[in-house]
Amino acid sequence: MGKRDFARAHHVAFFDAMATELPDDYATQEVNHLTLGYFAVGGLSLLRELDRVNTEEITKWVLSFQVHPEAHGDEYNGLFYGFCGSRSTQFPLPDVKDPCHNGSHLASTYSALAILKILGYDLASIDSKALLLSMKKLQRPDGSFMPTHIGAETDLRFVYCAAAICSMLDDWAGMDKLKAKEYILSCQSYDGGFGMVPGSESHGGGTFCAVAALHLMGFVQVDLASNLQDSASIDMHMLLEWCLQRQVTDGGFQGRRNKPSDTCYAFWVGGVLKIIGAYHLIDHCALRDFLLTCQSPYGGFTKFPHNRIPDIYHSYYGLAALSLLEEEGVEPLCVELGILSAAL
């Protein structure tokens, strides 16, 4: 198969358009507006094209989503003082009796801080005390995290978000790391991967959340030999085997056994291998070729090869995967935080 070209100019145009105005099809995802913004801004940053957007305007927009305590001591009242995901989640619903409406969410808070880091904003200016002290109240006795103070599903996604938030704010007052570690270890499956919750099927996204969180907390090193010798943490031999088995015959990565390869898992599973120091063990050329078959003729990336219509989620993680492959024209990525390395 001949070498394909990385259509950088098309990708720049795609992310520029996404950062300006999302298509109508994204209206149903309004509650995730900050996360969609993270994909758009993150994509432009990886392409070295942030000068196409008004960074000061975006910074003000992101900061407008943070919920602040109304009085001193409110950070202990059980609410979470993070960031709301969108404008609609900042306001109470007419049929919900909540006198202190607060729609802040762990995933939205991660996205907000990631955007601010990418834009070069000094996170020391954030009211991190209220954010972190209230976030710690979201941690359950088993070490997992609820994403909001009103309760919701608890799984590895939110343990990762909490660890990434603490890391970006350079303050671990927001979580009990040892409890979180125990929860993560309980999610490792018999085959070496991690399910989203204890006892569930191994999954590429859950495995990334587990390993990246452990790395951010200081429990997993970047040296493969050291990781393989460390018996006090996860079963690294099984994890390594599970991850390597996810690269399939077309060069791409699947998220679970017996599933087709999918653009985003080139980052989720490839990122795990990068973190544990084993990325050199995959077939880089085959993976690059797979990713470039997922390029849309309109710019951006699709979920599966040879589809035509891209989406912003797979477009960002397609770029992120090419960053791990050190593609020319794509900036280096801090894999464990999912943001531009230069932003740190």
PDB file of N, CA and C in Angstrom, residues 126-202:
ATOM      1  N   ILE A 126      -7.154  30.705  39.474  1.00  0.00           N
ATOM      2  CA  ILE A 126      -8.418  29.994  39.722  1.00  0.00           C
ATOM      3  C   ILE A 126      -8.655  29.890  41.233  1.00  0.00           C
ATOM      4  N   ASP A 127      -9.922  29.916  41.657  1.00  0.00           N
ATOM      5  CA  ASP A 127     -10.250  29.651  43.059  1.00  0.00           C
ATOM      6  C   ASP A 127     -10.133  28.141  43.271  1.00  0.00           C
ATOM      7  N   SER A 128      -8.889  27.695  43.414  1.00  0.00           N
ATOM      8  CA  SER A 128      -8.657  26.250  43.468  1.00  0.00           C
ATOM      9  C   SER A 128      -9.005  25.652  44.831  1.00  0.00           C
ATOM     10  N   LYS A 129      -8.962  26.464  45.881  1.00  0.00           N
ATOM     11  CA  LYS A 129      -9.262  25.924  47.209  1.00  0.00           C
ATOM     12  C   LYS A 129     -10.696  25.402  47.264  1.00  0.00           C
ATOM     13  N   ALA A 130     -11.637  26.255  46.843  1.00  0.00           N
ATOM     14  CA  ALA A 130     -13.041  25.836  46.871  1.00  0.00           C
ATOM     15  C   ALA A 130     -13.272  24.670  45.924  1.00  0.00           C
ATOM     16  N   LEU A 131     -12.624  24.714  44.759  1.00  0.00           N
ATOM     17  CA  LEU A 131     -12.792  23.642  43.777  1.00  0.00           C
ATOM     18  C   LEU A 131     -12.316  22.308  44.352  1.00  0.00           C
ATOM     19  N   LEU A 132     -11.124  22.295  44.905  1.00  0.00           N
ATOM     20  CA  LEU A 132     -10.531  21.034  45.354  1.00  0.00           C
ATOM     21  C   LEU A 132     -11.189  20.496  46.626  1.00  0.00           C
ATOM     22  N   LEU A 133     -11.469  21.383  47.588  1.00  0.00           N
ATOM     23  CA  LEU A 133     -12.094  20.914  48.832  1.00  0.00           C
ATOM     24  C   LEU A 133     -13.491  20.361  48.567  1.00  0.00           C
ATOM     25  N   SER A 134     -14.221  21.008  47.655  1.00  0.00           N
ATOM     26  CA  SER A 134     -15.558  20.494  47.332  1.00  0.00           C
ATOM     27  C   SER A 134     -15.478  19.248  46.468  1.00  0.00           C
ATOM     28  N   MET A 135     -14.436  19.146  45.625  1.00  0.00           N
ATOM     29  CA  MET A 135     -14.272  17.953  44.798  1.00  0.00           C
ATOM     30  C   MET A 135     -14.005  16.721  45.668  1.00  0.00           C
ATOM     31  N   LYS A 136     -13.268  16.909  46.751  1.00  0.00           N
ATOM     32  CA  LYS A 136     -12.962  15.760  47.610  1.00  0.00           C
ATOM     33  C   LYS A 136     -14.234  15.148  48.192  1.00  0.00           C
ATOM     34  N   LYS A 137     -15.287  15.973  48.328  1.00  0.00           N
ATOM     35  CA  LYS A 137     -16.567  15.465  48.842  1.00  0.00           C
ATOM     36  C   LYS A 137     -17.237  14.526  47.832  1.00  0.00           C
ATOM     37  N   LEU A 138     -16.819  14.590  46.561  1.00  0.00           N
ATOM     38  CA  LEU A 138     -17.383  13.713  45.533  1.00  0.00           C
ATOM     39  C   LEU A 138     -16.793  12.310  45.585  1.00  0.00           C
ATOM     40  N   GLN A 139     -15.681  12.131  46.318  1.00  0.00           N
ATOM     41  CA  GLN A 139     -15.049  10.812  46.376  1.00  0.00           C
ATOM     42  C   GLN A 139     -15.833   9.901  47.313  1.00  0.00           C
ATOM     43  N   ARG A 140     -16.127   8.701  46.834  1.00  0.00           N
ATOM     44  CA  ARG A 140     -16.900   7.722  47.597  1.00  0.00           C
ATOM     45  C   ARG A 140     -15.988   6.915  48.525  1.00  0.00           C
ATOM     46  N   PRO A 141     -16.553   6.213  49.501  1.00  0.00           N
ATOM     47  CA  PRO A 141     -15.733   5.403  50.419  1.00  0.00           C
ATOM     48  C   PRO A 141     -14.861   4.368  49.706  1.00  0.00           C
ATOM     49  N   ASP A 142     -15.308   3.885  48.513  1.00  0.00           N
ATOM     50  CA  ASP A 142     -14.498   2.887  47.804  1.00  0.00           C
ATOM     51  C   ASP A 142     -13.399   3.524  46.958  1.00  0.00           C
ATOM     52  N   GLY A 143     -13.300   4.852  46.972  1.00  0.00           N
ATOM     53  CA  GLY A 143     -12.250   5.547  46.230  1.00  0.00           C
ATOM     54  C   GLY A 143     -12.699   6.113  44.903  1.00  0.00           C
ATOM     55  N   SER A 144     -13.882   5.710  44.417  1.00  0.00           N
ATOM     56  CA  SER A 144     -14.393   6.226  43.150  1.00  0.00           C
ATOM     57  C   SER A 144     -14.915   7.650  43.334  1.00  0.00           C
ATOM     58  N   PHE A 145     -15.323   8.281  42.224  1.00  0.00           N
ATOM     59  CA  PHE A 145     -15.842   9.646  42.279  1.00  0.00           C
ATOM     60  C   PHE A 145     -17.200   9.733  41.594  1.00  0.00           C
ATOM     61  N   MET A 146     -18.098  10.504  42.211  1.00  0.00           N
ATOM     62  CA  MET A 146     -19.301  10.943  41.514  1.00  0.00           C
ATOM     63  C   MET A 146     -18.912  12.157  40.663  1.00  0.00           C
ATOM     64  N   PRO A 147     -19.539  12.356  39.503  1.00  0.00           N
ATOM     65  CA  PRO A 147     -19.182  13.510  38.683  1.00  0.00           C
ATOM     66  C   PRO A 147     -19.825  14.811  39.131  1.00  0.00           C
ATOM     67  N   THR A 148     -20.932  14.737  39.895  1.00  0.00           N
ATOM     68  CA  THR A 148     -21.632  15.930  40.378  1.00  0.00           C
ATOM     69  C   THR A 148     -22.068  15.693  41.824  1.00  0.00           C
ATOM     70  N   HIS A 149     -22.390  16.774  42.521  1.00  0.00           N
ATOM     71  CA  HIS A 149     -22.759  16.628  43.933  1.00  0.00           C
ATOM     72  C   HIS A 149     -24.130  15.987  44.113  1.00  0.00           C
ATOM     73  N   ILE A 150     -24.959  15.991  43.056  1.00  0.00           N
ATOM     74  CA  ILE A 150     -26.295  15.392  43.194  1.00  0.00           C
ATOM     75  C   ILE A 150     -26.267  13.894  42.927  1.00  0.00           C
ATOM     76  N   GLY A 151     -25.084  13.361  42.568  1.00  0.00           N
ATOM     77  CA  GLY A 151     -24.960  11.924  42.376  1.00  0.00           C
ATOM     78  C   GLY A 151     -25.164  11.506  40.941  1.00  0.00           C
ATOM     79  N   ALA A 152     -24.470  10.479  40.544  1.00  0.00           N
ATOM     80  CA  ALA A 152     -24.564   9.898  39.199  1.00  0.00           C
ATOM     81  C   ALA A 152     -23.692   8.658  39.219  1.00  0.00           C
ATOM     82  N   GLU A 153     -23.500   8.042  38.032  1.00  0.00           N
ATOM     83  CA  GLU A 153     -22.681   6.846  37.980  1.00  0.00           C
ATOM     84  C   GLU A 153     -21.250   7.151  38.423  1.00  0.00           C
ATOM     85  N   THR A 154     -20.628   6.197  39.070  1.00  0.00           N
ATOM     86  CA  THR A 154     -19.221   6.340  39.462  1.00  0.00           C
ATOM     87  C   THR A 154     -18.418   5.314  38.677  1.00  0.00           C
ATOM     88  N   ASP A 155     -17.384   5.769  37.994  1.00  0.00           N
ATOM     89  CA  ASP A 155     -16.524   4.845  37.252  1.00  0.00           C
ATOM     90  C   ASP A 155     -15.166   5.496  37.031  1.00  0.00           C
ATOM     91  N   LEU A 156     -14.298   4.802  36.300  1.00  0.00           N
ATOM     92  CA  LEU A 156     -12.917   5.252  36.140  1.00  0.00           C
ATOM     93  C   LEU A 156     -12.783   6.596  35.431  1.00  0.00           C
ATOM     94  N   ARG A 157     -13.774   6.980  34.615  1.00  0.00           N
ATOM     95  CA  ARG A 157     -13.686   8.272  33.934  1.00  0.00           C
ATOM     96  C   ARG A 157     -13.504   9.404  34.938  1.00  0.00           C
ATOM     97  N   PHE A 158     -14.226   9.332  36.036  1.00  0.00           N
ATOM     98  CA  PHE A 158     -14.242  10.448  36.971  1.00  0.00           C
ATOM     99  C   PHE A 158     -13.073  10.382  37.954  1.00  0.00           C
ATOM    100  N   VAL A 159     -12.545   9.186  38.199  1.00  0.00           N
ATOM    101  CA  VAL A 159     -11.288   9.087  38.946  1.00  0.00           C
ATOM    102  C   VAL A 159     -10.183   9.757  38.129  1.00  0.00           C
ATOM    103  N   TYR A 160     -10.172   9.492  36.831  1.00  0.00           N
ATOM    104  CA  TYR A 160      -9.176  10.138  35.960  1.00  0.00           C
ATOM    105  C   TYR A 160      -9.350  11.652  35.959  1.00  0.00           C
ATOM    106  N   CYS A 161     -10.578  12.127  35.801  1.00  0.00           N
ATOM    107  CA  CYS A 161     -10.814  13.572  35.789  1.00  0.00           C
ATOM    108  C   CYS A 161     -10.301  14.213  37.075  1.00  0.00           C
ATOM    109  N   ALA A 162     -10.580  13.584  38.219  1.00  0.00           N
ATOM    110  CA  ALA A 162     -10.130  14.138  39.499  1.00  0.00           C
ATOM    111  C   ALA A 162      -8.600  14.195  39.563  1.00  0.00           C
ATOM    112  N   ALA A 163      -7.945  13.120  39.104  1.00  0.00           N
ATOM    113  CA  ALA A 163      -6.478  13.104  39.124  1.00  0.00           C
ATOM    114  C   ALA A 163      -5.903  14.161  38.188  1.00  0.00           C
ATOM    115  N   ALA A 164      -6.498  14.313  37.012  1.00  0.00           N
ATOM    116  CA  ALA A 164      -6.009  15.309  36.051  1.00  0.00           C
ATOM    117  C   ALA A 164      -6.217  16.723  36.579  1.00  0.00           C
ATOM    118  N   ILE A 165      -7.356  16.961  37.242  1.00  0.00           N
ATOM    119  CA  ILE A 165      -7.630  18.278  37.828  1.00  0.00           C
ATOM    120  C   ILE A 165      -6.588  18.609  38.894  1.00  0.00           C
ATOM    121  N   CYS A 166      -6.327  17.662  39.788  1.00  0.00           N
ATOM    122  CA  CYS A 166      -5.315  17.885  40.831  1.00  0.00           C
ATOM    123  C   CYS A 166      -3.943  18.131  40.217  1.00  0.00           C
ATOM    124  N   SER A 167      -3.611  17.369  39.187  1.00  0.00           N
ATOM    125  CA  SER A 167      -2.310  17.519  38.535  1.00  0.00           C
ATOM    126  C   SER A 167      -2.176  18.895  37.889  1.00  0.00           C
ATOM    127  N   MET A 168      -3.208  19.322  37.149  1.00  0.00           N
ATOM    128  CA  MET A 168      -3.121  20.622  36.475  1.00  0.00           C
ATOM    129  C   MET A 168      -3.072  21.775  37.467  1.00  0.00           C
ATOM    130  N   LEU A 169      -3.765  21.616  38.617  1.00  0.00           N
ATOM    131  CA  LEU A 169      -3.733  22.657  39.649  1.00  0.00           C
ATOM    132  C   LEU A 169      -2.530  22.509  40.582  1.00  0.00           C
ATOM    133  N   ASP A 170      -1.769  21.433  40.393  1.00  0.00           N
ATOM    134  CA  ASP A 170      -0.580  21.141  41.210  1.00  0.00           C
ATOM    135  C   ASP A 170      -0.914  21.130  42.703  1.00  0.00           C
ATOM    136  N   ASP A 171      -2.033  20.482  43.023  1.00  0.00           N
ATOM    137  CA  ASP A 171      -2.491  20.413  44.408  1.00  0.00           C
ATOM    138  C   ASP A 171      -3.363  19.170  44.547  1.00  0.00           C
ATOM    139  N   TRP A 172      -2.944  18.236  45.407  1.00  0.00           N
ATOM    140  CA  TRP A 172      -3.657  16.964  45.535  1.00  0.00           C
ATOM    141  C   TRP A 172      -4.606  16.941  46.727  1.00  0.00           C
ATOM    142  N   ALA A 173      -4.997  18.147  47.199  1.00  0.00           N
ATOM    143  CA  ALA A 173      -5.956  18.218  48.307  1.00  0.00           C
ATOM    144  C   ALA A 173      -7.341  17.758  47.890  1.00  0.00           C
ATOM    145  N   GLY A 174      -7.569  17.588  46.585  1.00  0.00           N
ATOM    146  CA  GLY A 174      -8.902  17.256  46.094  1.00  0.00           C
ATOM    147  C   GLY A 174      -9.237  15.779  46.101  1.00  0.00           C
ATOM    148  N   MET A 175      -8.318  14.922  46.530  1.00  0.00           N
ATOM    149  CA  MET A 175      -8.627  13.491  46.509  1.00  0.00           C
ATOM    150  C   MET A 175      -7.720  12.720  47.461  1.00  0.00           C
ATOM    151  N   ASP A 176      -8.205  11.568  47.864  1.00  0.00           N
ATOM    152  CA  ASP A 176      -7.397  10.620  48.621  1.00  0.00           C
ATOM    153  C   ASP A 176      -6.776   9.670  47.599  1.00  0.00           C
ATOM    154  N   LYS A 177      -5.485   9.846  47.334  1.00  0.00           N
ATOM    155  CA  LYS A 177      -4.832   9.082  46.268  1.00  0.00           C
ATOM    156  C   LYS A 177      -4.804   7.587  46.558  1.00  0.00           C
ATOM    157  N   LEU A 178      -4.604   7.217  47.800  1.00  0.00           N
ATOM    158  CA  LEU A 178      -4.518   5.782  48.107  1.00  0.00           C
ATOM    159  C   LEU A 178      -5.869   5.094  47.919  1.00  0.00           C
ATOM    160  N   LYS A 179      -6.941   5.779  48.319  1.00  0.00           N
ATOM    161  CA  LYS A 179      -8.278   5.216  48.092  1.00  0.00           C
ATOM    162  C   LYS A 179      -8.569   5.099  46.600  1.00  0.00           C
ATOM    163  N   ALA A 180      -8.184   6.130  45.854  1.00  0.00           N
ATOM    164  CA  ALA A 180      -8.405   6.108  44.406  1.00  0.00           C
ATOM    165  C   ALA A 180      -7.621   4.977  43.760  1.00  0.00           C
ATOM    166  N   LYS A 181      -6.395   4.781  44.228  1.00  0.00           N
ATOM    167  CA  LYS A 181      -5.569   3.693  43.693  1.00  0.00           C
ATOM    168  C   LYS A 181      -6.235   2.345  43.937  1.00  0.00           C
ATOM    169  N   GLU A 182      -6.764   2.128  45.126  1.00  0.00           N
ATOM    170  CA  GLU A 182      -7.408   0.852  45.426  1.00  0.00           C
ATOM    171  C   GLU A 182      -8.616   0.616  44.519  1.00  0.00           C
ATOM    172  N   TYR A 183      -9.369   1.679  44.267  1.00  0.00           N
ATOM    173  CA  TYR A 183     -10.511   1.524  43.364  1.00  0.00           C
ATOM    174  C   TYR A 183     -10.043   1.154  41.965  1.00  0.00           C
ATOM    175  N   ILE A 184      -9.018   1.837  41.496  1.00  0.00           N
ATOM    176  CA  ILE A 184      -8.503   1.547  40.155  1.00  0.00           C
ATOM    177  C   ILE A 184      -8.036   0.091  40.065  1.00  0.00           C
ATOM    178  N   LEU A 185      -7.306  -0.365  41.062  1.00  0.00           N
ATOM    179  CA  LEU A 185      -6.802  -1.740  41.042  1.00  0.00           C
ATOM    180  C   LEU A 185      -7.964  -2.742  41.012  1.00  0.00           C
ATOM    181  N   SER A 186      -9.071  -2.396  41.644  1.00  0.00           N
ATOM    182  CA  SER A 186     -10.221  -3.308  41.674  1.00  0.00           C
ATOM    183  C   SER A 186     -10.898  -3.416  40.316  1.00  0.00           C
ATOM    184  N   CYS A 187     -10.560  -2.494  39.392  1.00  0.00           N
ATOM    185  CA  CYS A 187     -11.171  -2.498  38.057  1.00  0.00           C
ATOM    186  C   CYS A 187     -10.346  -3.281  37.033  1.00  0.00           C
ATOM    187  N   GLN A 188      -9.140  -3.768  37.422  1.00  0.00           N
ATOM    188  CA  GLN A 188      -8.364  -4.552  36.463  1.00  0.00           C
ATOM    189  C   GLN A 188      -9.005  -5.922  36.296  1.00  0.00           C
ATOM    190  N   SER A 189      -9.243  -6.294  35.042  1.00  0.00           N
ATOM    191  CA  SER A 189      -9.947  -7.531  34.738  1.00  0.00           C
ATOM    192  C   SER A 189      -8.975  -8.708  34.671  1.00  0.00           C
ATOM    193  N   TYR A 190      -9.531  -9.889  34.536  1.00  0.00           N
ATOM    194  CA  TYR A 190      -8.727 -11.119  34.494  1.00  0.00           C
ATOM    195  C   TYR A 190      -7.769 -11.140  33.314  1.00  0.00           C
ATOM    196  N   ASP A 191      -8.088 -10.384  32.234  1.00  0.00           N
ATOM    197  CA  ASP A 191      -7.246 -10.427  31.040  1.00  0.00           C
ATOM    198  C   ASP A 191      -6.203  -9.321  31.004  1.00  0.00           C
ATOM    199  N   GLY A 192      -6.169  -8.474  32.024  1.00  0.00           N
ATOM    200  CA  GLY A 192      -5.128  -7.448  32.112  1.00  0.00           C
ATOM    201  C   GLY A 192      -5.588  -6.043  31.836  1.00  0.00           C
ATOM    202  N   GLY A 193      -6.680  -5.889  31.059  1.00  0.00           N
ATOM    203  CA  GLY A 193      -7.216  -4.557  30.823  1.00  0.00           C
ATOM    204  C   GLY A 193      -8.069  -4.100  31.996  1.00  0.00           C
ATOM    205  N   PHE A 194      -8.650  -2.917  31.869  1.00  0.00           N
ATOM    206  CA  PHE A 194      -9.476  -2.365  32.941  1.00  0.00           C
ATOM    207  C   PHE A 194     -10.893  -2.132  32.430  1.00  0.00           C
ATOM    208  N   GLY A 195     -11.865  -2.556  33.232  1.00  0.00           N
ATOM    209  CA  GLY A 195     -13.247  -2.206  32.968  1.00  0.00           C
ATOM    210  C   GLY A 195     -13.564  -0.877  33.616  1.00  0.00           C
ATOM    211  N   MET A 196     -14.662  -0.245  33.209  1.00  0.00           N
ATOM    212  CA  MET A 196     -15.020   1.053  33.785  1.00  0.00           C
ATOM    213  C   MET A 196     -15.363   0.962  35.270  1.00  0.00           C
ATOM    214  N   VAL A 197     -15.888  -0.190  35.675  1.00  0.00           N
ATOM    215  CA  VAL A 197     -16.206  -0.443  37.084  1.00  0.00           C
ATOM    216  C   VAL A 197     -15.712  -1.844  37.425  1.00  0.00           C
ATOM    217  N   PRO A 198     -15.542  -2.167  38.697  1.00  0.00           N
ATOM    218  CA  PRO A 198     -15.069  -3.509  39.057  1.00  0.00           C
ATOM    219  C   PRO A 198     -15.958  -4.600  38.472  1.00  0.00           C
ATOM    220  N   GLY A 199     -15.326  -5.625  37.898  1.00  0.00           N
ATOM    221  CA  GLY A 199     -16.046  -6.776  37.368  1.00  0.00           C
ATOM    222  C   GLY A 199     -16.546  -6.622  35.951  1.00  0.00           C
ATOM    223  N   SER A 200     -16.313  -5.474  35.316  1.00  0.00           N
ATOM    224  CA  SER A 200     -16.814  -5.273  33.950  1.00  0.00           C
ATOM    225  C   SER A 200     -15.744  -5.590  32.916  1.00  0.00           C
ATOM    226  N   GLU A 201     -16.165  -5.669  31.665  1.00  0.00           N
ATOM    227  CA  GLU A 201     -15.275  -6.049  30.562  1.00  0.00           C
ATOM    228  C   GLU A 201     -14.175  -5.018  30.350  1.00  0.00           C
ATOM    229  N   SER A 202     -12.974  -5.493  30.049  1.00  0.00           N
ATOM    230  CA  SER A 202     -11.861  -4.594  29.749  1.00  0.00           C
ATOM    231  C   SER A 202     -12.201  -3.709  28.552  1.00  0.00           C
TER     232      SER A 202
END
